[in-house]
PDB file of C-alpha atoms in Angstrom:
ATOM      1  CA  MET A 207     -88.248  53.186 107.298  1.00 77.00           C
ATOM      2  CA  SER A 208     -91.732  52.137 105.985  1.00 91.00           C
ATOM      3  CA  THR A 209     -92.517  49.062 105.293  1.00 94.00           C
ATOM      4  CA  THR A 210     -94.567  47.656 102.079  1.00 95.00           C
ATOM      5  CA  LEU A 211     -96.060  43.840 101.189  1.00 96.00           C
ATOM      6  CA  ILE A 212     -96.624  43.166  98.062  1.00 95.00           C
ATOM      7  CA  LYS A 213     -98.088  40.302  96.448  1.00 93.00           C
ATOM      8  CA  MET A 214     -95.651  38.563  93.812  1.00 92.00           C
ATOM      9  CA  GLN A 215     -97.872  37.430  91.055  1.00 90.00           C
ATOM     10  CA  GLU A 216     -98.610  42.072  90.970  1.00 91.00           C
ATOM     11  CA  LEU A 217     -94.899  42.046  89.791  1.00 92.00           C
ATOM     12  CA  TYR A 218     -96.043  40.506  86.394  1.00 90.00           C
ATOM     13  CA  THR A 219     -97.143  43.326  84.866  1.00 87.00           C
ATOM     14  CA  ILE A 220     -95.544  46.646  85.031  1.00 84.00           C
ATOM     15  CA  ARG A 221     -98.152  48.127  87.182  1.00 84.00           C
ATOM     16  CA  GLY A 222     -97.108  46.379  89.750  1.00 85.00           C
ATOM     17  CA  ARG A 223     -94.252  49.387  90.258  1.00 87.00           C
ATOM     18  CA  HIS A 224     -96.898  51.409  92.218  1.00 86.00           C
ATOM     19  CA  TRP A 225     -96.483  48.786  94.425  1.00 86.00           C
ATOM     20  CA  LEU A 226     -93.483  48.559  95.473  1.00 88.00           C
ATOM     21  CA  GLY A 227     -92.801  51.360  97.939  1.00 83.00           C
ATOM     22  CA  GLU A 228     -90.430  54.241  98.591  1.00 87.00           C
ATOM     23  CA  GLY A 229     -88.726  52.207 101.797  1.00 92.00           C
ATOM     24  CA  HIS A 230     -88.548  48.420 102.115  1.00 95.00           C
ATOM     25  CA  THR A 231     -90.462  45.991 100.234  1.00 96.00           C
ATOM     26  CA  HIS A 232     -91.526  42.607 101.232  1.00 96.00           C
ATOM     27  CA  ILE A 233     -92.654  40.373  98.385  1.00 96.00           C
ATOM     28  CA  LEU A 234     -94.386  37.347  99.479  1.00 95.00           C
ATOM     29  CA  GLY A 235     -93.960  34.861  97.030  1.00 93.00           C
ATOM     30  CA  TRP A 236     -94.381  31.375  99.617  1.00 93.00           C
ATOM     31  CA  SER A 237     -96.413  29.263  96.065  1.00 87.00           C
ATOM     32  CA  GLU A 238     -93.558  29.190  94.052  1.00 86.00           C
ATOM     33  CA  ALA A 239     -89.176  28.344  94.432  1.00 89.00           C
ATOM     34  CA  ALA A 240     -87.639  31.101  93.985  1.00 91.00           C
ATOM     35  CA  ILE A 241     -84.263  28.796  93.009  1.00 92.00           C
ATOM     36  CA  ASP A 242     -82.414  33.012  92.480  1.00 94.00           C
ATOM     37  CA  ILE A 243     -83.187  35.601  91.893  1.00 96.00           C
ATOM     38  CA  ASN A 244     -83.087  35.920  87.751  1.00 95.00           C
ATOM     39  CA  LYS A 245     -85.721  32.802  87.587  1.00 94.00           C
ATOM     40  CA  PHE A 246     -87.223  34.584  90.603  1.00 94.00           C
ATOM     41  CA  THR A 247     -87.837  38.308  88.302  1.00 94.00           C
ATOM     42  CA  LYS A 248     -88.040  35.781  85.272  1.00 93.00           C
ATOM     43  CA  LYS A 249     -91.798  36.767  84.073  1.00 91.00           C
ATOM     44  CA  MET A 250     -91.805  40.484  85.379  1.00 93.00           C
ATOM     45  CA  PRO A 251     -91.648  42.839  82.634  1.00 93.00           C
ATOM     46  CA  VAL A 252     -88.018  43.871  81.590  1.00 93.00           C
ATOM     47  CA  PRO A 253     -87.863  47.163  83.332  1.00 92.00           C
ATOM     48  CA  LEU A 254     -89.500  46.375  86.689  1.00 93.00           C
ATOM     49  CA  ARG A 255     -87.022  43.010  86.597  1.00 94.00           C
ATOM     50  CA  LYS A 256     -84.177  45.581  87.010  1.00 95.00           C
ATOM     51  CA  GLU A 257     -85.714  48.065  89.400  1.00 94.00           C
ATOM     52  CA  ILE A 258     -85.894  44.669  91.411  1.00 95.00           C
ATOM     53  CA  LYS A 259     -82.676  43.294  91.374  1.00 96.00           C
ATOM     54  CA  HIS A 260     -81.369  46.866  91.768  1.00 95.00           C
ATOM     55  CA  ARG A 261     -83.666  47.273  95.167  1.00 96.00           C
ATOM     56  CA  TRP A 262     -82.431  43.439  96.004  1.00 96.00           C
ATOM     57  CA  LEU A 263     -78.747  44.389  95.646  1.00 96.00           C
ATOM     58  CA  GLN A 264     -79.293  47.221  98.264  1.00 96.00           C
ATOM     59  CA  GLY A 265     -81.023  45.613 100.480  1.00 96.00           C
ATOM     60  CA  ARG A 266     -84.132  47.166  99.863  1.00 96.00           C
ATOM     61  CA  VAL A 267     -86.412  43.840  98.798  1.00 96.00           C
ATOM     62  CA  THR A 268     -87.000  40.440 100.901  1.00 96.00           C
ATOM     63  CA  ILE A 269     -88.116  37.496  98.930  1.00 97.00           C
ATOM     64  CA  HIS A 270     -89.936  35.276 101.235  1.00 97.00           C
ATOM     65  CA  THR A 271     -90.915  31.988  99.315  1.00 96.00           C
ATOM     66  CA  CYS A 272     -90.837  28.275 100.048  1.00 94.00           C
ATOM     67  CA  TYR A 273     -87.692  27.668  98.881  1.00 94.00           C
ATOM     68  CA  THR A 274     -84.517  29.140  97.301  1.00 95.00           C
ATOM     69  CA  LYS A 275     -80.602  28.888  97.218  1.00 94.00           C
ATOM     70  CA  GLU A 276     -80.242  32.280  97.604  1.00 94.00           C
ATOM     71  CA  GLN A 277     -77.929  33.276 100.893  1.00 92.00           C
ATOM     72  CA  ARG A 278     -79.239  36.555 101.565  1.00 94.00           C
ATOM     73  CA  GLY A 279     -82.138  39.226 100.443  1.00 96.00           C
ATOM     74  CA  PHE A 280     -84.667  35.325 100.929  1.00 97.00           C
ATOM     75  CA  GLU A 281     -86.821  34.500 103.755  1.00 96.00           C
ATOM     76  CA  THR A 282     -88.482  30.934 103.246  1.00 95.00           C
ATOM     77  CA  TRP A 283     -91.247  29.502 104.807  1.00 96.00           C
ATOM     78  CA  LEU A 284     -92.555  26.027 104.458  1.00 93.00           C
ATOM     79  CA  GLY A 285     -95.971  26.457 106.252  1.00 95.00           C
ATOM     80  CA  PHE A 286     -97.903  28.387 102.430  1.00 94.00           C
ATOM     81  CA  ASP A 287     -98.400  24.891 101.123  1.00 93.00           C
ATOM     82  CA  GLN A 288     -99.941  23.113 104.207  1.00 95.00           C
ATOM     83  CA  LEU A 289    -102.385  26.278 104.258  1.00 94.00           C
ATOM     84  CA  LEU A 290    -102.948  25.733 100.241  1.00 91.00           C
ATOM     85  CA  ALA A 291    -104.084  22.667 100.578  1.00 93.00           C
ATOM     86  CA  TYR A 292    -106.760  23.140 103.118  1.00 93.00           C
ATOM     87  CA  SER A 293    -109.763  22.417 101.918  1.00 90.00           C
ATOM     88  CA  SER A 294    -113.628  23.069 103.393  1.00 86.00           C
ATOM     89  CA  ARG A 295    -114.638  19.282 100.974  1.00 88.00           C
ATOM     90  CA  ARG A 296    -114.792  15.943 103.071  1.00 92.00           C
ATOM     91  CA  THR A 297    -113.117  12.609 101.501  1.00 94.00           C
ATOM     92  CA  ASP A 298    -115.498  10.149 103.472  1.00 92.00           C
ATOM     93  CA  THR A 299    -113.778   7.012 102.068  1.00 92.00           C
ATOM     94  CA  ASN A 300    -115.899   3.884 103.584  1.00 90.00           C
ATOM     95  CA  ASP A 301    -116.143   0.886 100.893  1.00 95.00           C
ATOM     96  CA  PRO A 302    -113.348   1.055  98.396  1.00 98.00           C
ATOM     97  CA  GLU A 303    -113.642  -0.701  95.074  1.00 97.00           C
ATOM     98  CA  ARG A 304    -109.999   0.496  93.720  1.00 98.00           C
ATOM     99  CA  TYR A 305    -106.945   0.529  95.219  1.00 98.00           C
ATOM    100  CA  PHE A 306    -105.784   4.030  94.599  1.00 98.00           C
ATOM    101  CA  VAL A 307    -106.125   7.184  92.710  1.00 98.00           C
ATOM    102  CA  CYS A 308    -103.305   8.873  91.308  1.00 98.00           C
ATOM    103  CA  GLN A 309    -103.876  13.027  89.557  1.00 96.00           C
ATOM    104  CA  ASN A 310    -101.431  14.207  87.294  1.00 95.00           C
ATOM    105  CA  TYR A 311    -102.275  17.570  85.770  1.00 90.00           C
ATOM    106  CA  THR A 312     -99.239  18.857  85.547  1.00 90.00           C
ATOM    107  CA  PRO A 313     -97.661  16.724  82.901  1.00 92.00           C
ATOM    108  CA  ARG A 314     -93.792  15.319  83.362  1.00 94.00           C
ATOM    109  CA  PRO A 315     -91.360  13.298  82.356  1.00 96.00           C
ATOM    110  CA  PHE A 316     -91.181  11.431  85.840  1.00 96.00           C
ATOM    111  CA  ARG A 317     -94.814  11.274  85.516  1.00 97.00           C
ATOM    112  CA  ARG A 318     -95.121   9.271  82.626  1.00 97.00           C
ATOM    113  CA  LYS A 319     -92.894   6.827  82.935  1.00 97.00           C
ATOM    114  CA  LEU A 320     -94.977   6.124  86.082  1.00 98.00           C
ATOM    115  CA  LEU A 321     -97.850   5.563  84.300  1.00 98.00           C
ATOM    116  CA  GLN A 322     -96.093   3.252  81.980  1.00 98.00           C
ATOM    117  CA  ASN A 323     -94.873   1.217  85.236  1.00 98.00           C
ATOM    118  CA  LEU A 324     -98.236   0.583  86.495  1.00 98.00           C
ATOM    119  CA  TYR A 325     -99.471   0.293  83.161  1.00 98.00           C
ATOM    120  CA  LYS A 326     -97.331  -2.647  82.348  1.00 98.00           C
ATOM    121  CA  HIS A 327     -97.832  -4.103  86.131  1.00 98.00           C
ATOM    122  CA  ASP A 328    -101.501  -3.919  85.348  1.00 98.00           C
ATOM    123  CA  LEU A 329    -101.970  -1.397  88.174  1.00 98.00           C
ATOM    124  CA  ILE A 330    -104.314   1.130  86.003  1.00 98.00           C
ATOM    125  CA  SER A 331    -107.482  -0.812  85.532  1.00 98.00           C
ATOM    126  CA  VAL A 332    -107.625  -1.072  89.447  1.00 98.00           C
ATOM    127  CA  ALA A 333    -106.754   2.645  90.056  1.00 98.00           C
ATOM    128  CA  ARG A 334    -108.383   6.136  89.177  1.00 98.00           C
ATOM    129  CA  VAL A 335    -105.718   7.255  87.081  1.00 98.00           C
ATOM    130  CA  SER A 336    -105.638  11.690  85.916  1.00 97.00           C
ATOM    131  CA  TRP A 337    -103.396  12.895  82.956  1.00 97.00           C
ATOM    132  CA  GLN A 338    -103.807  16.517  81.999  1.00 91.00           C
ATOM    133  CA  GLU A 339    -102.978  16.268  78.217  1.00 92.00           C
ATOM    134  CA  GLU A 340    -105.550  14.680  75.745  1.00 93.00           C
ATOM    135  CA  ASP A 341    -102.263  12.372  74.317  1.00 95.00           C
ATOM    136  CA  LYS A 342    -102.495   9.513  77.301  1.00 97.00           C
ATOM    137  CA  PRO A 343     -99.547   7.566  78.453  1.00 97.00           C
ATOM    138  CA  VAL A 344    -101.042   5.051  78.125  1.00 98.00           C
ATOM    139  CA  PRO A 345    -104.773   2.994  77.955  1.00 97.00           C
ATOM    140  CA  GLY A 346    -107.257   3.505  80.683  1.00 98.00           C
ATOM    141  CA  VAL A 347    -105.989   6.783  81.879  1.00 98.00           C
ATOM    142  CA  GLU A 348    -108.984   9.482  82.745  1.00 97.00           C
ATOM    143  CA  ASP A 349    -108.952  12.834  81.896  1.00 95.00           C
ATOM    144  CA  CYS A 350    -108.384  15.325  85.177  1.00 92.00           C
ATOM    145  CA  TRP A 351    -111.555  16.073  87.084  1.00 91.00           C
ATOM    146  CA  LEU A 352    -111.179  19.716  86.738  1.00 78.00           C
ATOM    147  CA  PRO A 353    -114.732  21.008  89.626  1.00 68.00           C
ATOM    148  CA  PRO A 354    -117.430  23.149  88.667  1.00 61.00           C
ATOM    149  CA  GLN A 355    -116.755  27.088  89.520  1.00 52.00           C
ATOM    150  CA  PRO A 356    -116.321  28.532  91.928  1.00 50.00           C
ATOM    151  CA  ILE A 357    -114.204  25.679  93.446  1.00 48.00           C
ATOM    152  CA  GLU A 358    -113.647  26.484  96.840  1.00 50.00           C
ATOM    153  CA  ARG A 359    -114.682  28.053 100.330  1.00 50.00           C
ATOM    154  CA  TYR A 360    -111.536  28.968 100.852  1.00 48.00           C
ATOM    155  CA  GLU A 361    -110.357  30.357  96.981  1.00 47.00           C
ATOM    156  CA  LEU A 362    -107.325  32.246  96.038  1.00 52.00           C
ATOM    157  CA  ALA A 363    -106.842  33.676  92.159  1.00 48.00           C
ATOM    158  CA  PRO A 364    -105.819  30.809  89.941  1.00 47.00           C
ATOM    159  CA  ILE A 365    -101.948  31.625  89.660  1.00 47.00           C
ATOM    160  CA  GLU A 366    -102.022  29.575  92.801  1.00 52.00           C
ATOM    161  CA  GLN A 367    -104.664  28.330  93.382  1.00 58.00           C
ATOM    162  CA  CYS A 368    -104.506  24.145  94.429  1.00 71.00           C
ATOM    163  CA  LEU A 369    -107.538  22.751  92.782  1.00 79.00           C
ATOM    164  CA  PRO A 370    -110.099  20.926  95.499  1.00 84.00           C
ATOM    165  CA  PRO A 371    -109.946  17.313  96.272  1.00 90.00           C
ATOM    166  CA  PRO A 372    -111.896  15.075  93.876  1.00 93.00           C
ATOM    167  CA  VAL A 373    -113.584  13.675  97.041  1.00 93.00           C
ATOM    168  CA  ASN A 374    -116.201  11.947  94.817  1.00 94.00           C
ATOM    169  CA  VAL A 375    -113.042  10.149  93.041  1.00 96.00           C
ATOM    170  CA  TRP A 376    -111.167   9.717  95.968  1.00 97.00           C
ATOM    171  CA  ARG A 377    -113.329   8.297  98.257  1.00 97.00           C
ATOM    172  CA  THR A 378    -113.791   5.377  95.768  1.00 97.00           C
ATOM    173  CA  THR A 379    -110.296   4.274  96.724  1.00 98.00           C
ATOM    174  CA  ALA A 380    -107.697   3.317  98.859  1.00 98.00           C
ATOM    175  CA  PHE A 381    -104.970   5.196  98.987  1.00 98.00           C
ATOM    176  CA  ASN A 382    -103.197   8.163  97.186  1.00 98.00           C
ATOM    177  CA  LEU A 383    -100.542   7.859  95.332  1.00 98.00           C
ATOM    178  CA  ILE A 384     -99.210  11.026  94.950  1.00 98.00           C
ATOM    179  CA  THR A 385     -96.637  12.275  92.770  1.00 97.00           C
ATOM    180  CA  GLU A 386     -94.060  14.823  93.940  1.00 96.00           C
ATOM    181  CA  THR A 387     -91.053  16.159  92.530  1.00 92.00           C
ATOM    182  CA  VAL A 388     -87.938  14.517  91.990  1.00 93.00           C
ATOM    183  CA  ALA A 389     -85.911  17.058  92.749  1.00 88.00           C
ATOM    184  CA  ARG A 390     -83.796  16.526  95.501  1.00 88.00           C
ATOM    185  CA  GLY A 391     -83.707  19.280  98.190  1.00 87.00           C
ATOM    186  CA  PHE A 392     -87.705  20.287  97.388  1.00 89.00           C
ATOM    187  CA  PRO A 393     -89.923  20.806 100.135  1.00 92.00           C
ATOM    188  CA  ILE A 394     -93.832  18.368 100.067  1.00 95.00           C
ATOM    189  CA  THR A 395     -96.037  20.144  98.492  1.00 93.00           C
ATOM    190  CA  GLU A 396     -99.574  20.794  98.548  1.00 93.00           C
ATOM    191  CA  LYS A 397     -99.911  17.472  96.781  1.00 95.00           C
ATOM    192  CA  THR A 398     -99.217  15.366 100.222  1.00 97.00           C
ATOM    193  CA  TRP A 399    -100.465  17.778 102.194  1.00 97.00           C
ATOM    194  CA  GLN A 400    -104.339  17.981 100.783  1.00 96.00           C
ATOM    195  CA  ALA A 401    -104.023  13.991 101.085  1.00 98.00           C
ATOM    196  CA  ILE A 402    -103.226  14.410 104.312  1.00 98.00           C
ATOM    197  CA  TRP A 403    -105.600  16.734 105.212  1.00 97.00           C
ATOM    198  CA  GLN A 404    -108.501  14.596 104.500  1.00 97.00           C
ATOM    199  CA  SER A 405    -107.115  12.017 106.134  1.00 97.00           C
ATOM    200  CA  ARG A 406    -105.699   9.574 103.176  1.00 98.00           C
ATOM    201  CA  PRO A 407    -103.430   6.712 103.305  1.00 98.00           C
ATOM    202  CA  PHE A 408    -100.524   7.980 101.197  1.00 98.00           C
ATOM    203  CA  VAL A 409     -97.682   6.747  99.539  1.00 98.00           C
ATOM    204  CA  ILE A 410     -94.954   8.954  97.291  1.00 98.00           C
ATOM    205  CA  CYS A 411     -93.252   9.173  94.062  1.00 98.00           C
ATOM    206  CA  GLY A 412     -90.807  11.609  94.461  1.00 97.00           C
ATOM    207  CA  ALA A 413     -87.123  12.600  95.873  1.00 97.00           C
ATOM    208  CA  VAL A 414     -85.637  10.387  97.025  1.00 97.00           C
ATOM    209  CA  GLY A 415     -85.911  10.446 100.858  1.00 97.00           C
ATOM    210  CA  THR A 416     -89.122  11.887 100.619  1.00 97.00           C
ATOM    211  CA  HIS A 417     -90.426   9.425 102.798  1.00 98.00           C
ATOM    212  CA  LYS A 418     -87.575   9.546 105.201  1.00 97.00           C
ATOM    213  CA  LEU A 419     -88.301  13.189 105.639  1.00 97.00           C
ATOM    214  CA  LEU A 420     -91.796  12.612 106.594  1.00 98.00           C
ATOM    215  CA  MET A 421     -90.996   9.680 108.583  1.00 98.00           C
ATOM    216  CA  ASP A 422     -88.908  11.774 110.550  1.00 98.00           C
ATOM    217  CA  GLN A 423     -91.571  14.630 111.412  1.00 97.00           C
ATOM    218  CA  GLY A 424     -93.970  11.756 112.919  1.00 98.00           C
ATOM    219  CA  TYR A 425     -96.013  11.252 109.888  1.00 98.00           C
ATOM    220  CA  ARG A 426     -97.186   7.566 108.799  1.00 98.00           C
ATOM    221  CA  PRO A 427     -97.315   6.964 105.177  1.00 98.00           C
ATOM    222  CA  LEU A 428     -98.998   3.395 103.791  1.00 98.00           C
ATOM    223  CA  GLN A 429     -98.102   0.606 105.907  1.00 98.00           C
ATOM    224  CA  ASP A 430     -97.944  -3.307 104.482  1.00 98.00           C
ATOM    225  CA  ILE A 431     -94.825  -1.963 101.635  1.00 97.00           C
ATOM    226  CA  ASP A 432     -91.051  -2.193 102.305  1.00 98.00           C
ATOM    227  CA  TYR A 433     -89.823   1.838 102.107  1.00 98.00           C
ATOM    228  CA  GLU A 434     -86.339  -0.208 100.954  1.00 98.00           C
ATOM    229  CA  PHE A 435     -87.360   1.750  97.134  1.00 98.00           C
ATOM    230  CA  ASP A 436     -86.535   5.656  99.079  1.00 98.00           C
ATOM    231  CA  SER A 437     -83.255   5.368  99.359  1.00 97.00           C
ATOM    232  CA  GLU A 438     -82.452   4.571  95.894  1.00 98.00           C
ATOM    233  CA  PRO A 439     -80.123   7.093  94.225  1.00 97.00           C
ATOM    234  CA  ASN A 440     -81.893   6.685  91.100  1.00 97.00           C
ATOM    235  CA  ASN A 441     -84.662   7.567  89.480  1.00 96.00           C
ATOM    236  CA  ALA A 442     -86.026   5.281  87.536  1.00 96.00           C
ATOM    237  CA  VAL A 443     -85.129   2.069  89.673  1.00 98.00           C
ATOM    238  CA  ARG A 444     -86.805   3.403  92.710  1.00 98.00           C
ATOM    239  CA  MET A 445     -89.826   4.080  90.573  1.00 98.00           C
ATOM    240  CA  GLY A 446     -89.786   0.984  89.552  1.00 98.00           C
ATOM    241  CA  LYS A 447     -89.353  -0.636  92.655  1.00 98.00           C
ATOM    242  CA  LEU A 448     -91.957   1.953  93.882  1.00 98.00           C
ATOM    243  CA  THR A 449     -94.128   0.296  91.679  1.00 98.00           C
ATOM    244  CA  GLU A 450     -92.904  -3.265  92.592  1.00 98.00           C
ATOM    245  CA  GLN A 451     -94.490  -3.138  95.893  1.00 98.00           C
ATOM    246  CA  ILE A 452     -97.820  -1.606  94.639  1.00 98.00           C
ATOM    247  CA  LYS A 453     -98.145  -4.810  92.658  1.00 98.00           C
ATOM    248  CA  LEU A 454     -97.072  -6.644  95.561  1.00 98.00           C
ATOM    249  CA  LEU A 455     -99.911  -5.040  97.706  1.00 98.00           C
ATOM    250  CA  THR A 456    -102.591  -5.457  95.617  1.00 98.00           C
ATOM    251  CA  GLN A 457    -101.977  -9.089  95.537  1.00 98.00           C
ATOM    252  CA  LYS A 458    -101.858  -9.899  99.454  1.00 98.00           C
ATOM    253  CA  TYR A 459    -104.717  -7.151 100.141  1.00 98.00           C
ATOM    254  CA  THR A 460    -108.440  -5.875  99.122  1.00 98.00           C
ATOM    255  CA  PRO A 461    -108.939  -2.400  98.639  1.00 98.00           C
ATOM    256  CA  GLN A 462    -111.508  -2.528 101.880  1.00 98.00           C
ATOM    257  CA  GLU A 463    -108.690  -4.641 103.581  1.00 98.00           C
ATOM    258  CA  ILE A 464    -105.664  -1.791 102.606  1.00 98.00           C
ATOM    259  CA  HIS A 465    -108.530   0.959 103.674  1.00 98.00           C
ATOM    260  CA  LYS A 466    -108.750  -0.017 106.862  1.00 97.00           C
ATOM    261  CA  ARG A 467    -105.090  -1.300 108.131  1.00 98.00           C
ATOM    262  CA  ASN A 468    -104.505   2.082 106.998  1.00 98.00           C
ATOM    263  CA  SER A 469    -107.862   3.982 109.173  1.00 97.00           C
ATOM    264  CA  LYS A 470    -105.482   5.243 112.060  1.00 98.00           C
ATOM    265  CA  ASN A 471    -102.573   6.008 110.693  1.00 98.00           C
ATOM    266  CA  ALA A 472    -104.643   8.636 108.136  1.00 98.00           C
ATOM    267  CA  LYS A 473    -106.022  10.128 111.293  1.00 98.00           C
ATOM    268  CA  HIS A 474    -102.788  10.398 113.411  1.00 98.00           C
ATOM    269  CA  ASN A 475    -100.969  12.197 109.878  1.00 98.00           C
ATOM    270  CA  ARG A 476    -103.911  14.907 110.158  1.00 98.00           C
ATOM    271  CA  LYS A 477    -103.807  15.525 113.694  1.00 98.00           C
ATOM    272  CA  LEU A 478    -100.452  15.517 113.247  1.00 98.00           C
ATOM    273  CA  LEU A 479    -100.097  18.392 110.234  1.00 98.00           C
ATOM    274  CA  GLN A 480    -103.037  20.348 112.304  1.00 98.00           C
ATOM    275  CA  ARG A 481    -100.680  20.390 114.942  1.00 98.00           C
ATOM    276  CA  GLN A 482     -97.592  20.824 113.181  1.00 97.00           C
ATOM    277  CA  THR A 483     -99.661  23.799 111.407  1.00 97.00           C
ATOM    278  CA  LEU A 484    -101.223  25.506 114.425  1.00 97.00           C
ATOM    279  CA  GLU A 485     -97.677  25.795 115.941  1.00 96.00           C
ATOM    280  CA  ARG A 486     -96.248  27.456 113.522  1.00 95.00           C
ATOM    281  CA  GLY A 487     -98.284  29.686 113.014  1.00 97.00           C
ATOM    282  CA  LEU A 488     -98.883  32.448 110.541  1.00 97.00           C
ATOM    283  CA  PRO A 489     -95.369  34.338 109.174  1.00 96.00           C
ATOM    284  CA  LYS A 490     -94.746  37.640 111.361  1.00 95.00           C
ATOM    285  CA  VAL A 491     -94.254  39.392 107.683  1.00 95.00           C
ATOM    286  CA  ILE A 492     -97.642  39.674 107.449  1.00 95.00           C
ATOM    287  CA  ALA A 493     -99.016  41.799 110.602  1.00 92.00           C
ATOM    288  CA  GLN A 494     -95.475  43.785 110.078  1.00 84.00           C
ATOM    289  CA  ALA A 495     -96.663  45.934 107.136  1.00 89.00           C
ATOM    290  CA  ASP A 496     -97.209  50.347 107.143  1.00 91.00           C
ATOM    291  CA  GLU A 497     -98.214  49.890 103.101  1.00 94.00           C
ATOM    292  CA  VAL A 498    -100.290  46.644 101.834  1.00 94.00           C
ATOM    293  CA  SER A 499    -100.460  46.147  98.217  1.00 93.00           C
ATOM    294  CA  PRO A 500    -104.912  44.619  96.938  1.00 91.00           C
ATOM    295  CA  GLY A 501    -102.674  41.128  96.013  1.00 90.00           C
ATOM    296  CA  ALA A 502    -101.428  41.032  99.230  1.00 93.00           C
ATOM    297  CA  GLU A 503    -104.232  41.840 101.270  1.00 93.00           C
ATOM    298  CA  ASP A 504    -106.053  39.670  99.624  1.00 89.00           C
ATOM    299  CA  LEU A 505    -103.252  36.705 100.273  1.00 91.00           C
ATOM    300  CA  ILE A 506    -103.974  37.367 104.109  1.00 94.00           C
ATOM    301  CA  ASP A 507    -107.246  37.430 104.741  1.00 92.00           C
ATOM    302  CA  TYR A 508    -107.274  33.954 102.618  1.00 90.00           C
ATOM    303  CA  MET A 509    -104.308  33.255 105.278  1.00 93.00           C
ATOM    304  CA  GLN A 510    -105.862  34.054 108.063  1.00 94.00           C
ATOM    305  CA  ARG A 511    -109.393  32.632 107.256  1.00 92.00           C
ATOM    306  CA  VAL A 512    -107.776  29.292 106.517  1.00 93.00           C
ATOM    307  CA  TYR A 513    -106.285  29.045 109.121  1.00 96.00           C
ATOM    308  CA  ASN A 514    -108.439  30.014 111.906  1.00 95.00           C
ATOM    309  CA  ASP A 515    -110.801  27.587 110.297  1.00 94.00           C
ATOM    310  CA  ILE A 516    -108.165  24.774 111.490  1.00 94.00           C
ATOM    311  CA  LEU A 517    -107.545  26.114 114.767  1.00 90.00           C
TER     312      LEU A 517
END
C-alpha cells in the first residue's frame, strides 16, 4: 500500500482532498494538540471532515500530533516545538536593567490574572511585560514586540510560525517569566524551549507540576525561589504563590545578581536541550512516504534544516 504525507493545514481547504492519496495517509500536525478526532477535523470543510473521519475509522489515516486523548490512529511526537523554538538570533545579556520579561501574545484569562497579580506586587514597573490586545490588563504593560518581515532564517508559514525572540528586549532583563497553559497533561510548548535555547533563566506560570516535570528531565529553573507553589492544585493560589516568590527574589537580589547566579544553569539547560533534541532525532515517518504534498515537503525541509543547524 502506498503512503502519502500531507501537512495538516492543507486540509483546511477543500483542495486538500487532492493530496489524501489512495493508500495510507499520514497527516503531519505536530504544531497543534489533537484532543480527539472531532476537534482535530473541526477547521476542515464539512465534506473533507467526513472523509478524514471515515478513513480514520478504516485505519487508512494516521494523525501525527503533540498531544491527544485518542487511543488509536494517532501518534505523538514532542520534538516539534523544540525545533520550532530554535532561532538564528541570540540573546546576549550582560548587564540587565530589569528583572524579567513576560510575553503574552495570545490573551488568556489566567494571563490577565497573572498580570494583575504582578501589578499588585509592584512588579510590572521593574519588568518588561507585553499584551497583544489594545485593552491592557493593567498600567505599564507594553504592546507585543512583533518583528519586521522576514522574521526568521528558519521560517514556516505564519499559521504555525513561532515568533522569534525579541532579543533586544530580552537582553535588558535577567530572566523569563513564561506563561504556559494551566491545563493539566499538556506538553511543554515552544515558549519554554525558546527561552532555554537562548540560555535564559526561566520560571513558569503554568499547570501544576510543570517545574517538577522539567526538573525530572534534568532542567534547572530559576534558582533562589521556593518551588513549593508548583504542587499547589488550585490555579489561582498557585499563581499567587509564584508572584510572591518573584517579589521576594526582587527584594533580595538585583537583576545583575540574578543573571550572574543563574548563568551556569542557563548554559546547562541549553546543552541539555541540544543533547535531547539530537538523541530524539526526527520522526521516521518523514522518510517513509511514496508521495509528499507541497506543504509537507516544506515542513520536512524546515525540520531538517533546523536539526542540521543544531548538530
